Coordinates of C-alpha atoms in Angstrom, one line a residue:
Chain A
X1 CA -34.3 10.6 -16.6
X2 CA -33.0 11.3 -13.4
X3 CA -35.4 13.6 -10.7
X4 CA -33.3 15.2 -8.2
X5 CA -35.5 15.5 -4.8
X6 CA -33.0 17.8 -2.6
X7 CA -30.2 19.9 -4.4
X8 CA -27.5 21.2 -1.8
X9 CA -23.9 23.0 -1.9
X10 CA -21.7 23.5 0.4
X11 CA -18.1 24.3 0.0
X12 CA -17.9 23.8 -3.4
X13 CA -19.6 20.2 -3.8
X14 CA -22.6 20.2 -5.0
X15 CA -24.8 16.7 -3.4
X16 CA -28.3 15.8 -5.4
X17 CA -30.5 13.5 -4.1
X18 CA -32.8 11.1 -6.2
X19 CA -34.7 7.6 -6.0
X20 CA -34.5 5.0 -8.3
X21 CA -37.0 2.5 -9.1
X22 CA -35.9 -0.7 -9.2
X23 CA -37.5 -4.7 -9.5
X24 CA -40.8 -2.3 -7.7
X25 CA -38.5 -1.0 -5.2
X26 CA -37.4 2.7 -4.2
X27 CA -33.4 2.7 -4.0
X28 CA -32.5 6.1 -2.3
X29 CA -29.2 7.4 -4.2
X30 CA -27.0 10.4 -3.7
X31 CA -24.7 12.2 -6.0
X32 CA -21.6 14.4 -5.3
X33 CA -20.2 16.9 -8.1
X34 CA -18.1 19.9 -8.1
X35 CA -20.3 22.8 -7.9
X36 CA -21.2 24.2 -11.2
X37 CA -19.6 21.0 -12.9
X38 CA -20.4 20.5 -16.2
X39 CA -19.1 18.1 -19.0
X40 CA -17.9 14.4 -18.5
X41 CA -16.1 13.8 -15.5
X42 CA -14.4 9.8 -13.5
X43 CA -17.0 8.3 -11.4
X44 CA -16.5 6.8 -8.6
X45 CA -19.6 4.4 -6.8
X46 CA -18.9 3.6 -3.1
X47 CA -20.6 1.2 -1.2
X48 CA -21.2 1.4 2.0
X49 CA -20.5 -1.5 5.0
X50 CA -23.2 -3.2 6.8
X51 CA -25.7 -1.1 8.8
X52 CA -24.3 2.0 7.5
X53 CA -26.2 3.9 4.3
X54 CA -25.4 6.2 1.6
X55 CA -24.5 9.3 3.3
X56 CA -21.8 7.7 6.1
X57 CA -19.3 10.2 7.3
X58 CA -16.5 7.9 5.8
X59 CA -18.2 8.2 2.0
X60 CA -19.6 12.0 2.6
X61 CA -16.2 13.1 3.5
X62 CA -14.3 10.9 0.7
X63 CA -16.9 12.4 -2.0
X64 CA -16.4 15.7 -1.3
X65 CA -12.4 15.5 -1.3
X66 CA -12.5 13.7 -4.5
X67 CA -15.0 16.5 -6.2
X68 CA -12.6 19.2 -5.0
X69 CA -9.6 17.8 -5.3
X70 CA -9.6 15.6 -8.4
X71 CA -13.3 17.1 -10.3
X72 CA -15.0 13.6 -9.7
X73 CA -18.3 12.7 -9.3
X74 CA -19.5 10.7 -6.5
X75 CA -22.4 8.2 -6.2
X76 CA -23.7 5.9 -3.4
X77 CA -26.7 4.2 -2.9
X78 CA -28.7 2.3 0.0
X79 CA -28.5 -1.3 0.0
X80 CA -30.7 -3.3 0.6
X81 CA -31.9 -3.3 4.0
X82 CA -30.0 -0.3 5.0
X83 CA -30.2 3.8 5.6
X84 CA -33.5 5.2 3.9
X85 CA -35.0 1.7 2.9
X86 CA -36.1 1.0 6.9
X87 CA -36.5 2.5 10.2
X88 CA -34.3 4.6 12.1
X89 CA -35.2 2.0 14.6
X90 CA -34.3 0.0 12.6
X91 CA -31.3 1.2 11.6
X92 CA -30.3 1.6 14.9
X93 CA -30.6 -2.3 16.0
X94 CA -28.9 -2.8 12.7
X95 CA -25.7 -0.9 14.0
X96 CA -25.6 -2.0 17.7
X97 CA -25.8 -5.7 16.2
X98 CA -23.1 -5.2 13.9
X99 CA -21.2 -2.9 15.9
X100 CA -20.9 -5.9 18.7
X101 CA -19.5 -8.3 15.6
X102 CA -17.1 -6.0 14.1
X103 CA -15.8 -5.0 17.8
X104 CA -15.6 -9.1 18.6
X105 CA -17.6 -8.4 21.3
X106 CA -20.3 -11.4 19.5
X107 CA -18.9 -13.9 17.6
X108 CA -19.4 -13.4 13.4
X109 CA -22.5 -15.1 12.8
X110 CA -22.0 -17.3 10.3
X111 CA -25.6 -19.7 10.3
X112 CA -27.0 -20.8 7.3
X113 CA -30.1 -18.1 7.7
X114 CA -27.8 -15.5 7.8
X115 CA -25.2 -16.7 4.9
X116 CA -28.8 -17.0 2.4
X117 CA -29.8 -13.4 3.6
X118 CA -26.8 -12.3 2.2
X119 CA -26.5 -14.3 -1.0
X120 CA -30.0 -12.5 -1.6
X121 CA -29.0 -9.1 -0.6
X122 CA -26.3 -9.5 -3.1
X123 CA -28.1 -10.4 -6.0
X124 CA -30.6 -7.8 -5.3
X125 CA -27.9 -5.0 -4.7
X126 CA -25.9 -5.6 -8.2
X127 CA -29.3 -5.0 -10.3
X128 CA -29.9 -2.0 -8.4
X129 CA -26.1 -0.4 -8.6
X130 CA -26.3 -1.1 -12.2
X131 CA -29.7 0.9 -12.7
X132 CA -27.9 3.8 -10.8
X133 CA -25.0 3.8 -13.1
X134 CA -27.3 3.9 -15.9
X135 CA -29.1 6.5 -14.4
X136 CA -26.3 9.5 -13.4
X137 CA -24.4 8.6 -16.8
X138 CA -27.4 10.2 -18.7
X139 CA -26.5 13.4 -17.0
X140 CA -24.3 15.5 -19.1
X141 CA -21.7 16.2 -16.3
X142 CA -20.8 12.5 -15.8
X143 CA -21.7 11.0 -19.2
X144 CA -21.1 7.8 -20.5
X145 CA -17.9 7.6 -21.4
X146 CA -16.3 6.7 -18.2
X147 CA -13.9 6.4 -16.6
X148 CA -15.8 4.8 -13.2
X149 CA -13.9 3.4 -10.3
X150 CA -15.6 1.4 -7.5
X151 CA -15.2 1.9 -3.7
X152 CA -16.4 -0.8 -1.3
X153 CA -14.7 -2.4 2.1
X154 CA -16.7 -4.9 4.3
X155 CA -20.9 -5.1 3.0
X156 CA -19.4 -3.1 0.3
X157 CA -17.3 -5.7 -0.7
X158 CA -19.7 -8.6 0.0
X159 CA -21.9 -6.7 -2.7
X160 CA -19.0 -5.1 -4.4
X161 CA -16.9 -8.2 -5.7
X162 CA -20.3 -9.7 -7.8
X163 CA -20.8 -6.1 -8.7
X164 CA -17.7 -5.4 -10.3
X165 CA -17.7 -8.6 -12.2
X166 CA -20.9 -8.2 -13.9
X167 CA -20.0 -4.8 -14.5
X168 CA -17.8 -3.6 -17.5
X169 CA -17.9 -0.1 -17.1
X170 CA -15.9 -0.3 -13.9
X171 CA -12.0 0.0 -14.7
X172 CA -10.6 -0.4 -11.3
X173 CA -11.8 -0.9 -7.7
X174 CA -11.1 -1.0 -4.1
X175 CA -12.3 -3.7 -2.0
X176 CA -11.2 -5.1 1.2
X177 CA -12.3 -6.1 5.0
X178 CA -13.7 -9.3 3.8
X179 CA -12.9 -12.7 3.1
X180 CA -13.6 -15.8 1.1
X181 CA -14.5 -18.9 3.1
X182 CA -14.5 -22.5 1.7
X183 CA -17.4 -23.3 0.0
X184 CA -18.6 -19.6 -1.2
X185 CA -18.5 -20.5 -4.2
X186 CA -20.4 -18.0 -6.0
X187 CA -18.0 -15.2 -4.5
X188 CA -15.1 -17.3 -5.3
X189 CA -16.5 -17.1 -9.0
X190 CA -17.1 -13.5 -9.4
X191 CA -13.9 -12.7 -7.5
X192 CA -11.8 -14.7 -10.6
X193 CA -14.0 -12.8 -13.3
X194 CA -12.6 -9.6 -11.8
X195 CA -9.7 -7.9 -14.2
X196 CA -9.3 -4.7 -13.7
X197 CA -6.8 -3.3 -11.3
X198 CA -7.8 -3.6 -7.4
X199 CA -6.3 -2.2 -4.5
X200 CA -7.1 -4.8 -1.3
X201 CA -7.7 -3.4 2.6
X202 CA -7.3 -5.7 4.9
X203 CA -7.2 -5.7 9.1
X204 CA -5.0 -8.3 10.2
X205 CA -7.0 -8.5 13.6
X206 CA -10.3 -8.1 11.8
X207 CA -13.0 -9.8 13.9
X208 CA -15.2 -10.5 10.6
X209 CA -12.8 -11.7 8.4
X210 CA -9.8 -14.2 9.3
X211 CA -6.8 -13.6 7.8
X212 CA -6.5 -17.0 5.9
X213 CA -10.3 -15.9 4.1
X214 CA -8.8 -12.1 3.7
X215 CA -5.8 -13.8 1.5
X216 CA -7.8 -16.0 -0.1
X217 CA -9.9 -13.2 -1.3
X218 CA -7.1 -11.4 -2.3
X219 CA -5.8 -14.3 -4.4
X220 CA -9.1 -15.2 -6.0
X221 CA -9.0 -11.8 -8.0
X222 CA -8.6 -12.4 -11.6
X223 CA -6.8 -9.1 -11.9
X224 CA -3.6 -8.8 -13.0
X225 CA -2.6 -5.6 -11.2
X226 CA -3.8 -6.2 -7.7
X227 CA -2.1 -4.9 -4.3
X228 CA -3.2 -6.4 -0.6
X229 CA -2.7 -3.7 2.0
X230 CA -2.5 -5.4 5.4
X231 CA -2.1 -3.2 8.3
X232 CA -2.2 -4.3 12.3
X233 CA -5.8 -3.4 14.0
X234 CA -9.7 -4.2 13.9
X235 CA -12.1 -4.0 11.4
X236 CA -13.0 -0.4 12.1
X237 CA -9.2 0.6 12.5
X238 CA -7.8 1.3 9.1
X239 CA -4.8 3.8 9.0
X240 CA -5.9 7.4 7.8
X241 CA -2.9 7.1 5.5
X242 CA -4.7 4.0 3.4
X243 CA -7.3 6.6 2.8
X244 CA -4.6 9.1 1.0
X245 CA -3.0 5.8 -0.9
X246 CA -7.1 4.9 -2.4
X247 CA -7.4 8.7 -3.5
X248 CA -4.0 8.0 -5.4
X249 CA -5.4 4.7 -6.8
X250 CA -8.6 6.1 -8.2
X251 CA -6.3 9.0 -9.7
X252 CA -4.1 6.8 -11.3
X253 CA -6.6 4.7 -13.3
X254 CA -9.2 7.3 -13.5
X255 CA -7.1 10.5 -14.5
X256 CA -4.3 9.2 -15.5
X257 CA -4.5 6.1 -16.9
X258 CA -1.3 4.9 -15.7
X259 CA 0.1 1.1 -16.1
X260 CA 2.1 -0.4 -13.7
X261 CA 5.6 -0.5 -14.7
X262 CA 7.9 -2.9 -12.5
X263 CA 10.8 -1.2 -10.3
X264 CA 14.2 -1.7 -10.3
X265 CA 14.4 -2.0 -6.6
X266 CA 15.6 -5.7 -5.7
Chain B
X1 CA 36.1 13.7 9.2
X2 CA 34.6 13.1 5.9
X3 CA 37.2 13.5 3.0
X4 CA 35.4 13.0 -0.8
X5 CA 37.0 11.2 -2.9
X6 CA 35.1 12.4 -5.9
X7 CA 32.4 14.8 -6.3
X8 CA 30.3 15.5 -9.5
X9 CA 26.8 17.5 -9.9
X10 CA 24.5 16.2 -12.8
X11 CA 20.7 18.0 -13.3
X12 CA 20.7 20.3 -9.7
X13 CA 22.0 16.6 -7.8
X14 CA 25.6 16.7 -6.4
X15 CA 26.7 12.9 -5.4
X16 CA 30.2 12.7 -3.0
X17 CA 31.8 9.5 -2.9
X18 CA 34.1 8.6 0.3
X19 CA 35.6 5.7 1.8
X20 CA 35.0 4.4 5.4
X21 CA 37.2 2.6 6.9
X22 CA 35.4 0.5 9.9
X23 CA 37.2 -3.0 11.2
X24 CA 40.5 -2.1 9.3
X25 CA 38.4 -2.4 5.9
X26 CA 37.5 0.0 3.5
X27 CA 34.1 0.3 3.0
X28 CA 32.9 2.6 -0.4
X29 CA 29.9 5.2 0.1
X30 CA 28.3 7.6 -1.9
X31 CA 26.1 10.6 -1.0
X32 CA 23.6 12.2 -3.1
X33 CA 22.4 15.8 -1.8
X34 CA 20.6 18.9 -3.6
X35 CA 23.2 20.9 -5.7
X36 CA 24.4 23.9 -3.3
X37 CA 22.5 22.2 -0.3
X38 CA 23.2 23.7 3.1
X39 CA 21.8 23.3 6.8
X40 CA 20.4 20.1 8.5
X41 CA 17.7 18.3 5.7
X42 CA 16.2 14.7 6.2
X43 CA 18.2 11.1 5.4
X44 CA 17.2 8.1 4.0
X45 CA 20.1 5.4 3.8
X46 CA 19.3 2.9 1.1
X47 CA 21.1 -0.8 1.3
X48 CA 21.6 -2.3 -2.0
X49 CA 20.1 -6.2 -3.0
X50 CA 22.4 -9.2 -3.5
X51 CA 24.7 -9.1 -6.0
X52 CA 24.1 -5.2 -6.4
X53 CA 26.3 -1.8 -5.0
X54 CA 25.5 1.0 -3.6
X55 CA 25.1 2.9 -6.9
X56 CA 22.8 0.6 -8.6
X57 CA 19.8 1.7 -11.0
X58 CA 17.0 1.5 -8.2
X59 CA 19.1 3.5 -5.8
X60 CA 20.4 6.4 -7.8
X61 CA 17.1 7.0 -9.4
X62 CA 15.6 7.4 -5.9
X63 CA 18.4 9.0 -4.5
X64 CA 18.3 11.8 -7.0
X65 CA 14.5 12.1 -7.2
X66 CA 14.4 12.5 -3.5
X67 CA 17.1 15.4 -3.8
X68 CA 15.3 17.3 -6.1
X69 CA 11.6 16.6 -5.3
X70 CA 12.2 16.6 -1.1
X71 CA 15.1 18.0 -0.6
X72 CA 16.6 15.0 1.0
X73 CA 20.3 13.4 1.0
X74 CA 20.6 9.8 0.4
X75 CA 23.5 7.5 1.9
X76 CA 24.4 4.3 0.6
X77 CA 27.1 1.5 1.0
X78 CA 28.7 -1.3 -0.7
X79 CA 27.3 -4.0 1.4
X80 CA 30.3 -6.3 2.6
X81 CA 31.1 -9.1 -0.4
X82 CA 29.4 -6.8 -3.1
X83 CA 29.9 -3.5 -5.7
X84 CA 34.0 -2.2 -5.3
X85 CA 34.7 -4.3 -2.2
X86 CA 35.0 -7.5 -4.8
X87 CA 36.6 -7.3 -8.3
X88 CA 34.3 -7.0 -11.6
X89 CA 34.6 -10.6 -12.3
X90 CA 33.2 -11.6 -8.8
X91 CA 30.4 -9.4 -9.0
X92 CA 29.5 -11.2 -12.3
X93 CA 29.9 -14.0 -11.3
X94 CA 27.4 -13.0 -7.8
X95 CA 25.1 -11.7 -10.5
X96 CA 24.4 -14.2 -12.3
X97 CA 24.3 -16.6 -9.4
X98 CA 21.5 -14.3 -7.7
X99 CA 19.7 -13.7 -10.7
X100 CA 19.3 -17.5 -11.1
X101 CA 17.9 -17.6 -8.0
X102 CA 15.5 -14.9 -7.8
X103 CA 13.8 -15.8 -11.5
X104 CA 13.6 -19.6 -9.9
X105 CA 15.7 -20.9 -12.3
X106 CA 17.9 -22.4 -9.6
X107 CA 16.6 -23.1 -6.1
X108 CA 17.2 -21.2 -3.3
X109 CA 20.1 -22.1 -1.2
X110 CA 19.4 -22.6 2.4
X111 CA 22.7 -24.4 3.4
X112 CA 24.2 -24.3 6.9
X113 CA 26.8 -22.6 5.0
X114 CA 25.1 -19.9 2.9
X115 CA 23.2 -19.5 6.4
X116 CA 26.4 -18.6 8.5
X117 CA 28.0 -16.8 5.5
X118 CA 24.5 -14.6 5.4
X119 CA 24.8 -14.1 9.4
X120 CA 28.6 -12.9 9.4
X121 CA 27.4 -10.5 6.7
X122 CA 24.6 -8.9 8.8
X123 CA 26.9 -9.0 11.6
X124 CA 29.6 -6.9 9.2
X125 CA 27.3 -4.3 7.9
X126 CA 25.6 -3.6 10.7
X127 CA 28.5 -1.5 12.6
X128 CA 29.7 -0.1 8.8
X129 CA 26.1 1.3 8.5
X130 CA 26.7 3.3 12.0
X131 CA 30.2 4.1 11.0
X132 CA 28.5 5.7 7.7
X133 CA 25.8 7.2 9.6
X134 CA 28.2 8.6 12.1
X135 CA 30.6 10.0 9.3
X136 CA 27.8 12.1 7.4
X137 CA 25.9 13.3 10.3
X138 CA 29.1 15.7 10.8
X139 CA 28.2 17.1 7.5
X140 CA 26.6 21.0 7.8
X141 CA 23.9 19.5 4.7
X142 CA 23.0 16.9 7.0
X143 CA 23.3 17.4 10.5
X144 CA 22.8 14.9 13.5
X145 CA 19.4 16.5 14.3
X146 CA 17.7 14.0 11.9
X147 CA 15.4 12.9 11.0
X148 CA 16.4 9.6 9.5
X149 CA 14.7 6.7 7.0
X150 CA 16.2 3.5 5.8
X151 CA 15.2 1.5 2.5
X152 CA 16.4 -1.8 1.7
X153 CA 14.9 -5.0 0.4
X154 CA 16.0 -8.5 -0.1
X155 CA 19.7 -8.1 1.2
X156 CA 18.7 -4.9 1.9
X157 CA 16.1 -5.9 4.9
X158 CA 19.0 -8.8 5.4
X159 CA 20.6 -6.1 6.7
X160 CA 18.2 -3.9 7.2
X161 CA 16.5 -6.0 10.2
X162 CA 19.1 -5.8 12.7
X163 CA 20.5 -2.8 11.6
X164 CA 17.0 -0.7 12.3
X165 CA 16.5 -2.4 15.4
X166 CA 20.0 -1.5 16.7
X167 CA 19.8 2.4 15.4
X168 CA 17.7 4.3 17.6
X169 CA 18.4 7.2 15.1
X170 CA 16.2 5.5 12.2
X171 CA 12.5 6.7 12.8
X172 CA 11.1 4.8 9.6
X173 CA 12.0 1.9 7.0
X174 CA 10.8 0.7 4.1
X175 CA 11.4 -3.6 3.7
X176 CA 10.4 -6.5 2.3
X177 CA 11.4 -9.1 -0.4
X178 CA 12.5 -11.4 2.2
X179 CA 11.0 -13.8 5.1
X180 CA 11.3 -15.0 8.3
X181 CA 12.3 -18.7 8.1
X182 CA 11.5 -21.2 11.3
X183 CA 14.6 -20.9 13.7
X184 CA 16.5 -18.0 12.6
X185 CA 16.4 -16.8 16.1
X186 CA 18.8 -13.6 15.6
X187 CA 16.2 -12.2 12.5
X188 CA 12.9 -12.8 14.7
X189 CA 14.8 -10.8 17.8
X190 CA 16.0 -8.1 15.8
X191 CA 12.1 -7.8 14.2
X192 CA 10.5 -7.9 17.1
X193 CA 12.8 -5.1 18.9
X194 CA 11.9 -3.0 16.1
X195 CA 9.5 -0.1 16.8
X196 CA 9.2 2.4 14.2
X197 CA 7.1 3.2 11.2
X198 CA 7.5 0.3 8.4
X199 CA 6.4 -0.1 5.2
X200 CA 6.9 -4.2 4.0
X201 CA 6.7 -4.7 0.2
X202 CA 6.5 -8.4 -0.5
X203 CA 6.2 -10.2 -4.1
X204 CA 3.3 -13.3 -3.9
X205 CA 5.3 -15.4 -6.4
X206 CA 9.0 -14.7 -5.2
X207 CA 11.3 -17.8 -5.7
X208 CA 13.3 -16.7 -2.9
X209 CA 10.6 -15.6 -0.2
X210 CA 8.0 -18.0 0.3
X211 CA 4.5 -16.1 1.3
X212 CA 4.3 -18.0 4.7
X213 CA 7.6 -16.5 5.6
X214 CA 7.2 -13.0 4.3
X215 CA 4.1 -12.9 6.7
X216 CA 5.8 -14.6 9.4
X217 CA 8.3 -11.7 9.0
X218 CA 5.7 -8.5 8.7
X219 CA 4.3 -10.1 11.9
X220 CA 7.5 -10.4 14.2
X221 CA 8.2 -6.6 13.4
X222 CA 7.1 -4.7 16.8
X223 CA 6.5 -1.9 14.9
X224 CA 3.0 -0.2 16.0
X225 CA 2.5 0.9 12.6
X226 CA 3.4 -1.4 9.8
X227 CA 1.9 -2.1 6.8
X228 CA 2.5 -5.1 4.2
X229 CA 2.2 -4.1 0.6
X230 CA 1.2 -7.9 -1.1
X231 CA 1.4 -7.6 -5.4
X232 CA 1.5 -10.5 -7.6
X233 CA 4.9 -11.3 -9.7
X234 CA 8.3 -12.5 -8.7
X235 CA 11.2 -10.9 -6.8
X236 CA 12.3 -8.7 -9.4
X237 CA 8.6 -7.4 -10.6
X238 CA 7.8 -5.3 -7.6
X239 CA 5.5 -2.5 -9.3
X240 CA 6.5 1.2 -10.2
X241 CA 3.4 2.1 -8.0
X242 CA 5.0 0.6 -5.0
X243 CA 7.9 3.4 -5.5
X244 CA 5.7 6.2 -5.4
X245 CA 4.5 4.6 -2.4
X246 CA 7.9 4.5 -0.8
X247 CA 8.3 8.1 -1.5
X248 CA 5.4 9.0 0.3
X249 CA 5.9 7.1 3.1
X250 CA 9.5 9.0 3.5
X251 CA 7.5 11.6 3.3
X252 CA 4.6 11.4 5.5
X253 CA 7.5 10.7 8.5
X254 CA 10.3 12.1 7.2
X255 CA 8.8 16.1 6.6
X256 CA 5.4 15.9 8.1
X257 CA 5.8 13.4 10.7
X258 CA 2.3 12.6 10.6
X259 CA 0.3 10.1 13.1
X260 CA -1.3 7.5 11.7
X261 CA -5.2 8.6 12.5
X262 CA -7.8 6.1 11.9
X263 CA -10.4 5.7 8.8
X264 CA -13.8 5.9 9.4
X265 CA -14.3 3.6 6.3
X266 CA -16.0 0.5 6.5

């Protein structure tokens, strides 16, 4: 049973607040729902990228469109490490730290240390987005009948590729600002177990991922239907209209169930 | 002065056919436009693939939908070599031959002499495509206001390459299904003096485009904003979605002129 601890709405979107228990931890989630919604509804989860947290103006903004525009429901969470689960201090070294990598101004940081923090903060993040899932489809204006769609560029592809592997529920996905370098092989696995239909991001002057890791990414996907979007610019520099093109993704696997025909354009 | 050589109206879409003649040959167009259009309205010239004319499935679909759901008019040409500038039996004979090609039945043929005969085609269509432009810009349902889009793959980007970069009067194109291969000088100049808007669909397992040279391609275009759409299949499996795409992108510059802003997504 799901506890909401704040209940706010605002222009129509109605955004509960709750904390999950999970392995002994709190996980602080956040839910977004047309005002007054009741009866099943799509789902989308979106993850956010590293230092951000569950309420980032990118995910806020995308949640309410999507519960105005299309009647979805919304849900992010912390991950580990991130938002409510430390300090705003923090938080704050957090984002200067990765701001500097992102930007290029500090090279990635690819050390052993650092590659094992995340291998951990992955397997405990997929545990945890799985107990949320379970957790909002008890409520009878989501339900558990689907259809959910995941969201999830940079840190929320790192978590979001093992994630959406191990998770059946989710029918379709967007990923991108990340890579697969030689020897990840744990990514490279859950990236082939992916089959459902994926819609790729990708900077081609990303500072964090090189292109040749971005494409091998890309191609690792099991998925039949899967589209790379490569547009010029850094990681923090993806077009506004790539932001219209996911809304039309997640509407055409989550409303309208469409399959990809081919064109007869050549 | 444009003289129609046959005009028919089918489902609220009127399509004019005329003849142009440019270098002392005659070169066969056809215009689709909103029944009972009048004043100045937004143009997207579409060049044909291979082995195809300028009234071929892909085209005419779009042409008409574009009528009806934007308003537009769409111009396109019998390439030179291909649709009612060869007899029936040559065309057959071209189709076949580029149908064997593009499904990797039969390699792709890189001769010296398919080369030069490929470059004294681009160097052909490119002045027909201004004559054509010219000719129904004096039209009251067009105008010479603008704006104008072009659309052409394969052959079509061919073409399409030197004839964006040489028409100042083309504010956004749609490409793709072909590469930049090492040397061919002429095709990387022409990219790189293009500046406008592109969209660049490319097919990871096309028999004719190889993936290093579609990228090599998308990155020689000078264009500030470009974007490479990447999907999985061969040359002739592009996916429906990637047509809706293409609409949108007409429409985004072609009615709305929208700047690209920047996501704050990752």
């Amino acid at each position: 049973m799901v506890e909401f601890i704040d209940v706010r709405t605002e222009d129509g979107v109605t955004r509960r607040s709750f904390s999950l228990g999970v392995a002994g931890e709190a996980v602080p989630a956040v839910l977004w729902a047309p005002q007054d919604a009741s009866g099943p509804r799509p789902l989308v989860l979106m993850g956010h990228g590293g230092s951000q947290h569950k309420k980032t103006p990118g995910i806020r903004t995308r949640a309410a469109q999507y519960a105005l525009r299309l009647g979805y429901a919304t849900l992010a969470i912390d991950a580990p490490g991130h938002g409510d689960r430390i300090t705003r201090e923090e938080a704050e070294s957090n984002m200067r730290e990765v701001g500097a990598r992102v930007t290029g101004r500090v090279a990635a940081d690819w050390s052993p240390e650092r590659l094992k923090a995340m291998a951990e903060r992955m397997r405990k993040a997929v545990p945890e987005w799985k107990a949320a899932l379970d957790a909002v489809q008890t409520l009878d204006f989501i339900g558990d009948a689907g259809p959910v769609g995941y969201w999830g560029v940079s840190m929320g592809t790192a978590i979001g590729v093992p994630f959406v592997a191990a998770e059946p529920r989710i029918t379709c996905a967007v990923l991108g600002l990340a890579g697969l370098r030689p020897g990840a092989a744990e990514m490279e696995a859950a990236a082939k177990a992916i089959t459902c239909p994926i819609e790729f991001v990708f900077q081609w002057e990303d500072a964090v991922a090189a292109r040749e890791h971005g494409i091998a990414l890309f191609n690792a996907l099991g998925s039949k239907e899967k589209a790379m979007h490569i547009n010029p610019g850094g990681h923090m520099e993806i077009p506004g209209f790539e932001g219209a093109s996911w809304e039309r993704f997640f509407k055409r696997h989550l409303t309208e169930g469409a399959k990809a025909g081919v064109l007869q354009a050549a």
